Structures are given as C-alpha cells and as structure tokens.
XYZ file of C-alpha atoms in Angstrom:
308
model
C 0.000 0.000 0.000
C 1.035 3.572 -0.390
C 2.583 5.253 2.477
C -0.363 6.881 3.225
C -2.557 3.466 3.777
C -0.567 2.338 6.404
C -2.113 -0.063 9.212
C -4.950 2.276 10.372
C -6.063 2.457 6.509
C -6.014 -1.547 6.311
C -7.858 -1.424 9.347
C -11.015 0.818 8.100
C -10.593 -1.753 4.714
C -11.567 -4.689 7.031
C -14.357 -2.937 8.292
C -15.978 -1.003 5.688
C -15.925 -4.789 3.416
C -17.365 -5.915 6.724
C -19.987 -3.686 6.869
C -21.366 -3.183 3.651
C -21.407 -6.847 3.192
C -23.753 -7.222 6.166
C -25.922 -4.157 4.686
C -26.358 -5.614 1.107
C -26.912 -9.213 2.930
C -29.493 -8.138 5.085
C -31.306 -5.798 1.760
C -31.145 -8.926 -0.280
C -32.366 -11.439 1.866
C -35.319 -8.917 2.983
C -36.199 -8.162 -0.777
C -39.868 -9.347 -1.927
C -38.470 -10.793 -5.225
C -34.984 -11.408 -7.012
C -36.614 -11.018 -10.109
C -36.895 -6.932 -9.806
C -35.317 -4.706 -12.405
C -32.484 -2.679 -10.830
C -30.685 -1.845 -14.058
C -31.578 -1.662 -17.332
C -30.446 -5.122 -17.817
C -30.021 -7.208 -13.987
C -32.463 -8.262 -12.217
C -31.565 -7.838 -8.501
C -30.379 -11.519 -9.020
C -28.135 -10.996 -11.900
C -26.459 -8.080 -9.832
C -25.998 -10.237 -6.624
C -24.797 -13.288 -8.477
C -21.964 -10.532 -10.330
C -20.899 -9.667 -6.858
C -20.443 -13.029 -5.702
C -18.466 -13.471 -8.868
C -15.887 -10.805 -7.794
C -15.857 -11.420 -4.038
C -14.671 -15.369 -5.589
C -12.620 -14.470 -7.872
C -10.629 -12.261 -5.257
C -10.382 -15.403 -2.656
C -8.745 -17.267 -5.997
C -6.343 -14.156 -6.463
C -5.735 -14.362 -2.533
C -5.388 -17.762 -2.178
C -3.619 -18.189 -5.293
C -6.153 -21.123 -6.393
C -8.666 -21.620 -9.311
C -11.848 -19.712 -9.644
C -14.396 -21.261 -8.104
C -17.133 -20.948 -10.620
C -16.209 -22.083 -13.597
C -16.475 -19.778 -16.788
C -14.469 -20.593 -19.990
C -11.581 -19.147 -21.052
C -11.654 -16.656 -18.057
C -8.041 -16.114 -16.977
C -7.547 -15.050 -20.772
C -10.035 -12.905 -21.044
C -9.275 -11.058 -18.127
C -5.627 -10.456 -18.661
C -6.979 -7.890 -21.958
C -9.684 -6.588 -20.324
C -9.567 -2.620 -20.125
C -11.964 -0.061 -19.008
C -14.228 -0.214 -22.324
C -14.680 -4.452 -22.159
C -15.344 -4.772 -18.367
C -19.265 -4.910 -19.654
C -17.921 -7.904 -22.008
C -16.210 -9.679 -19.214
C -19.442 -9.413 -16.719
C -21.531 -10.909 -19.472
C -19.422 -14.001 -20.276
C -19.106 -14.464 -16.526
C -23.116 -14.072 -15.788
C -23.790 -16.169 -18.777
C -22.136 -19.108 -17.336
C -22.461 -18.740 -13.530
C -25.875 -19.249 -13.791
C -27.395 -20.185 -10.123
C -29.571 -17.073 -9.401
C -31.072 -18.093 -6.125
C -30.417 -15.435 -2.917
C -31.107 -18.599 -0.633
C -27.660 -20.033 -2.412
C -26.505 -16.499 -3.713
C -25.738 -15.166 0.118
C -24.092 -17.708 1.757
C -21.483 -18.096 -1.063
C -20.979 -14.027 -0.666
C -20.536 -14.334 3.051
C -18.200 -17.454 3.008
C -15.910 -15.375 0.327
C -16.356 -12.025 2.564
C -15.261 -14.293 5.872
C -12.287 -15.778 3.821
C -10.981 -12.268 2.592
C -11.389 -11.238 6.213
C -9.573 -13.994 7.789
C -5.986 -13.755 5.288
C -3.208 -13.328 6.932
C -1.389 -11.961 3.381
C 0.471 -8.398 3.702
C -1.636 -5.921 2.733
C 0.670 -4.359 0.301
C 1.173 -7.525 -1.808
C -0.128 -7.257 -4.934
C -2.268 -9.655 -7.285
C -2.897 -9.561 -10.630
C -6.150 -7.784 -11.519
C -8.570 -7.202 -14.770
C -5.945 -5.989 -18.003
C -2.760 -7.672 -15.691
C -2.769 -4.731 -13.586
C -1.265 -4.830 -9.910
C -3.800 -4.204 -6.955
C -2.646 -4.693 -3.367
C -4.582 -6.866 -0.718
C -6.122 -3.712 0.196
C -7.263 -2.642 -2.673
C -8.814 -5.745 -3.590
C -10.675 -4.967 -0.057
C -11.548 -1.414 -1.374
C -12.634 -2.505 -4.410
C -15.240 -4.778 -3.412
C -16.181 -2.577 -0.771
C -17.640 -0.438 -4.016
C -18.955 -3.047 -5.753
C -21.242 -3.553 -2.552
C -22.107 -0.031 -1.850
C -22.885 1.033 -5.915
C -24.725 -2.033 -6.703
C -25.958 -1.436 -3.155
C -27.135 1.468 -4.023
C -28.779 -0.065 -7.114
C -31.035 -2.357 -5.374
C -31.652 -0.144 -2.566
C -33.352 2.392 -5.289
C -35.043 -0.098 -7.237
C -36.690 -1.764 -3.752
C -37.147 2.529 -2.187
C -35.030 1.853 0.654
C -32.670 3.851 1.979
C -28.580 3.498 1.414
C -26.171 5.764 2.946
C -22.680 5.024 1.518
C -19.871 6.550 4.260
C -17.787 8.849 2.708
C -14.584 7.311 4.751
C -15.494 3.830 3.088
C -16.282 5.190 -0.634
C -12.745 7.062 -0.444
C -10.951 3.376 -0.262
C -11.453 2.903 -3.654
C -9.282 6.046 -4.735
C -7.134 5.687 -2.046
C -6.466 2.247 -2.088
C -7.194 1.179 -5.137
C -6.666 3.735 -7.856
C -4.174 5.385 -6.895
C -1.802 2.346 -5.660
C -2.487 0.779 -8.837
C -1.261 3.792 -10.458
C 1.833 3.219 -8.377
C 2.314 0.362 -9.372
C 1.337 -0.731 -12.908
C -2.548 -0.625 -14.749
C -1.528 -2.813 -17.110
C -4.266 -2.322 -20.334
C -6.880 -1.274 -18.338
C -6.863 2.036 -19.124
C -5.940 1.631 -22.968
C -9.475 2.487 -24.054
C -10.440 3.283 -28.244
C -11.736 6.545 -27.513
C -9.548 9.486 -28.520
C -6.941 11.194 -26.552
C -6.270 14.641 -25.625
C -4.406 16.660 -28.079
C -2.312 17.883 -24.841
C -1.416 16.487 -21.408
C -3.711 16.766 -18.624
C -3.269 16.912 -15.336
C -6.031 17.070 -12.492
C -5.644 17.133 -8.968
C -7.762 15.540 -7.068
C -8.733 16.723 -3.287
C -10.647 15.274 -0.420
C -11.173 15.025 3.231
C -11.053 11.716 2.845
C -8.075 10.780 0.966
C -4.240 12.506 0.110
C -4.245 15.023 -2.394
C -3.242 13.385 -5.626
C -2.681 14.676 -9.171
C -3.160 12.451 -12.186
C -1.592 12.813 -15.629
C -2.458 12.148 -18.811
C 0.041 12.096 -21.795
C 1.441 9.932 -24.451
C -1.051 7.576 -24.658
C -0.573 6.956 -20.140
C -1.447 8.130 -17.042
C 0.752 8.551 -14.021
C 0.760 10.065 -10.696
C 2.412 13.452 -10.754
C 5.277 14.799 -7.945
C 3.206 16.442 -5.463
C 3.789 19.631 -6.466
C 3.208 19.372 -9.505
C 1.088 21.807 -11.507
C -2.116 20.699 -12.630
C -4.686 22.244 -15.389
C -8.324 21.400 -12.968
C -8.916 21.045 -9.488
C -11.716 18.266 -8.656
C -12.682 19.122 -4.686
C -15.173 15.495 -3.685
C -17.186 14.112 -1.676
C -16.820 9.999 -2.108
C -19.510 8.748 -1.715
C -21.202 10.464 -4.448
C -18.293 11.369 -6.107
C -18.006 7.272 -6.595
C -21.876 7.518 -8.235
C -21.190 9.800 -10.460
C -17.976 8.482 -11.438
C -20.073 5.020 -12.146
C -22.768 6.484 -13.703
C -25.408 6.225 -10.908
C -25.813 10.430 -11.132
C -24.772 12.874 -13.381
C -22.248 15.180 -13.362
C -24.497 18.353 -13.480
C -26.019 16.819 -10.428
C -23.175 16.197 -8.468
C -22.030 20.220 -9.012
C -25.194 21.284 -8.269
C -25.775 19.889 -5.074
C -21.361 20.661 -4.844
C -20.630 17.260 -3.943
C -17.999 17.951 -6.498
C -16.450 21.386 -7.403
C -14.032 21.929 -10.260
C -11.824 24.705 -10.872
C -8.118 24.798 -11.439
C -6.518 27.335 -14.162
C -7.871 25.171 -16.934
C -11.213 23.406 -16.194
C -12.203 22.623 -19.817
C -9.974 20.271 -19.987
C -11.920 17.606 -17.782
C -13.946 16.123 -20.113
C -10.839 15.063 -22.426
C -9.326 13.622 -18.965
C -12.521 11.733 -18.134
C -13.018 10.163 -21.609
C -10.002 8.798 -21.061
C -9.650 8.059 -17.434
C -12.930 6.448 -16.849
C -15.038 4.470 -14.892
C -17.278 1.762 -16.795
C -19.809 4.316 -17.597
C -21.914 4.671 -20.357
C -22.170 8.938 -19.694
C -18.505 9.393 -20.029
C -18.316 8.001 -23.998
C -19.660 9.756 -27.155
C -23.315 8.938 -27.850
C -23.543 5.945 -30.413
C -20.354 4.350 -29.918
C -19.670 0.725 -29.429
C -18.273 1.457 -26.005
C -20.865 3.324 -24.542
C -22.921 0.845 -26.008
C -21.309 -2.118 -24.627
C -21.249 -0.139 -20.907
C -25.167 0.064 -20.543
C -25.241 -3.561 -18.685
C -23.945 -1.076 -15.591
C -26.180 1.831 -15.135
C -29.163 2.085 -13.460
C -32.641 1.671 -15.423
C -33.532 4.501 -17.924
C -32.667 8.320 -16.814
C -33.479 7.107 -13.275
C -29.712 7.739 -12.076
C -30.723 11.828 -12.029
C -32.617 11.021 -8.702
C-alpha cells in the first residue's frame, strides 16, 4: 500500500468490506423478489450473483487457487480486459455462472467475505487484476467494498429503501485502489479506443477523505504526478457520491449542483478530455452511439433514473 494506507487504513478496509457486506446481505435477503429490475439489464439476481463473482474471484487471487465458478476461457479474457470491455467480461461471466437463487446467492458471498477477512497476506502484496494490472490486498478490499455499496445502491433504489454510503469507506477505492495501482502498474486497463487529448492533462484531485493526488495524462498513459506538480483542474469530492457519479449512478451536473464535487483549477475545460479517457465503466462518459458506450449500458441504473 502507499505510504499513506498504512495499518490504520487496512484497518477501516476490514471494516468497511465488513460492513457493507452485512448491509447488502441483510437488503437482499429482505427483498420481496430477485426477479426486480435494478438496471436496465439485472435483475436484482443478476447483480448479486456478479458480486459473488468478484468477491470469488478475489479469494482465488488471494489464495492463489482456481476460480471457483467455472467460466471458460476466463483467466484469458481477463488479462486484456480494459476499461471499455469490463461490460464484455461481466456478461461471459453471468452467462455461465448461472445459479440465481439469494437462498444459495448469500451464503457463497458471506463465506468469500469471511475468507478475505480472515488472510493473513500483507496488505501491500499485490495480485494480478482485470488488463494484468497490480492491486494490493487492500485494494482488492476497497474494491469490493464499491462493488457492494454502488450495486448497493442499485437495489436499494429499485426496492425505495434507503442506502447511505460513508464517505470514509467510498474514499478506499481512490485511495487504495486507484491510486496504488497507479503506483504500481494498470496494465491495459486504461488503454481504451476513444480518442486522446491533443495535450497532457493533469487534475488534482482533493478530499477530506483521501491525500491530495494529481493524475496525468500524456502519451497515450497516465501517471501520478510529484506532489507539487502543476495541474490544469482542481476536482474538490465528496466519495460517496463522487463514486456515483464516477459510475454512472448520477450525473455530473447533479453532483455540481448539489457541490458534492467542485471543479476549478486554471484550466477546467480540460476535464472532459481527462474523463473520456480516465474512466469508470460508464456509459455517460463516452460519445453517444459508440460501441463502447454501447457495450457499458449492462452497468447503469434503469432509464434516466440515475438523475434522482
């Protein structure tokens, strides 16, 4: 981990995967039906079996055993999987996990969630991750942590329940996870088909909640820049719904308006170019009618119903 996630940040990783597992258990198990829409294209079913997925797949990377769901060609297809094909690789993976049933669903989540829980592994070690990039321990706990609190937040709309996501727990995944794998190496992941930025960019990225990092993008890369670094756009967040936004869930107009994000810097307009580039699997962030933002849908909530 970086040398900002020392042991008290590995600490708030074991509980915030503790604790929004135990949320989205108790949701699921409490929901009238698995069969209800809760995006345009899962059922609340299909979205709890593609957690489980992840939550087993990251035992395999942790244990450094098979998958244990078997789904063809797998390993493969992860290793080139970038930003634009993670829709792809949650298709081919729900496709051929097929059991849909919470009563069988929950208990495979929870015995993955307690396995995760109970490694003894260093915390900075690193597996390999979707596109062969490097993720430590911890951010495989942050990670998941947002898989449960976004598709979390999914279900929790589609059933009209409330879901507060804590900020402290949604900053993980930058912390943790995005910016340590920047450390270390993305691998393809971010090697998307959508064009880049006549010029570098560089945005700096500031939070209560995490270290203030700047992120460049140039020649066909993105690193992390020296700290002092000057940067073209300031993004001031709030995780929790900075995460939402970021996967689609809200816009971007919404998140200003209500200032859970604020962007200024010397050079603002140059955002967008960053984002189409340095992207979440979100359908808003690519041009209208492309194959990407086609092939991203699979992950947004039903209809405009993410402007809530």
């Amino acid at each position: 981990m970086s040398e900002t996630a020392g042991p008290d940040r590995w600490n708030v990783a074991n509980t915030a995967l503790r604790a929004a597992a135990d949320r989205f258990t108790e949701m699921v198990a409490a929901a009238p039906s698995p069969t209800v829409l809760v995006t345009d294209d899962w059922t609340l079913a299909d979205t709890v079996a593609h957690v489980v997925s992840i939550a087993v797949l990251y035992v395999s990377r942790v244990d450094g055993t098979e998958v244990g769901i078997r789904v063809p060609g797998l390993e493969d297809m992860l290793a080139v999987t970038n930003v634009d094909t993670v829709a792809d690789v949650n298709s081919h993976v729900l496709a051929h996990f097929t059991e849909r049933e919470p009563e069988v669903l929950l208990p495979q989540l929870n015995t993955a969630i307690a396995r995760l829980l109970a490694t003894t592994a260093d915390p900075r070690s690193t597996v390999s991750w979707l596109g062969n990039a490097r993720v430590t321990l911890g951010g495989l706990f942050a990670h998941l942590t947002n898989e449960l609190l976004v598709h979390g937040w999914d279900i929790a709309r589609a059933l009209r329940r409330p879901w507060p996501i804590p900020d402290e727990h949604a900053a993980l995944y930058w912390d943790l996870f995005m910016f340590d794998m920047l450390r270390d190496s993305y691998g393809v992941l971010l090697n998307t088909e959508l064009p880049m930025p006549r010029h570098h960019v560089s945005v700096q990225f500031r939070s209560a909640f995490t270290p203030t990092t700047t992120l460049t993008l140039g020649d066909r890369r993105v690193w992390i820049a020296p700290p002092d670094a000057p940067f073209d756009v300031r993004v001031r967040f709030q995780p929790a719904r900075f995460n939402l936004m970021m996967f689609g869930r809200i816009s971007i107009a919404q998140a200003m308006l209500r200032r859970d994000v604020v962007i200024g810097g010397p050079r603002p307009w140059r955002l967008p170019a960053f984002l189409r580039v340095v992207h979440m699997p979100n359908g808003r962030l690519a041009p209208a009618g492309t194959e990407s933002a086609d092939r991203r849908r699979s992950d947004r909530p039903n209809g405009s119903a993410g402007d809530r």
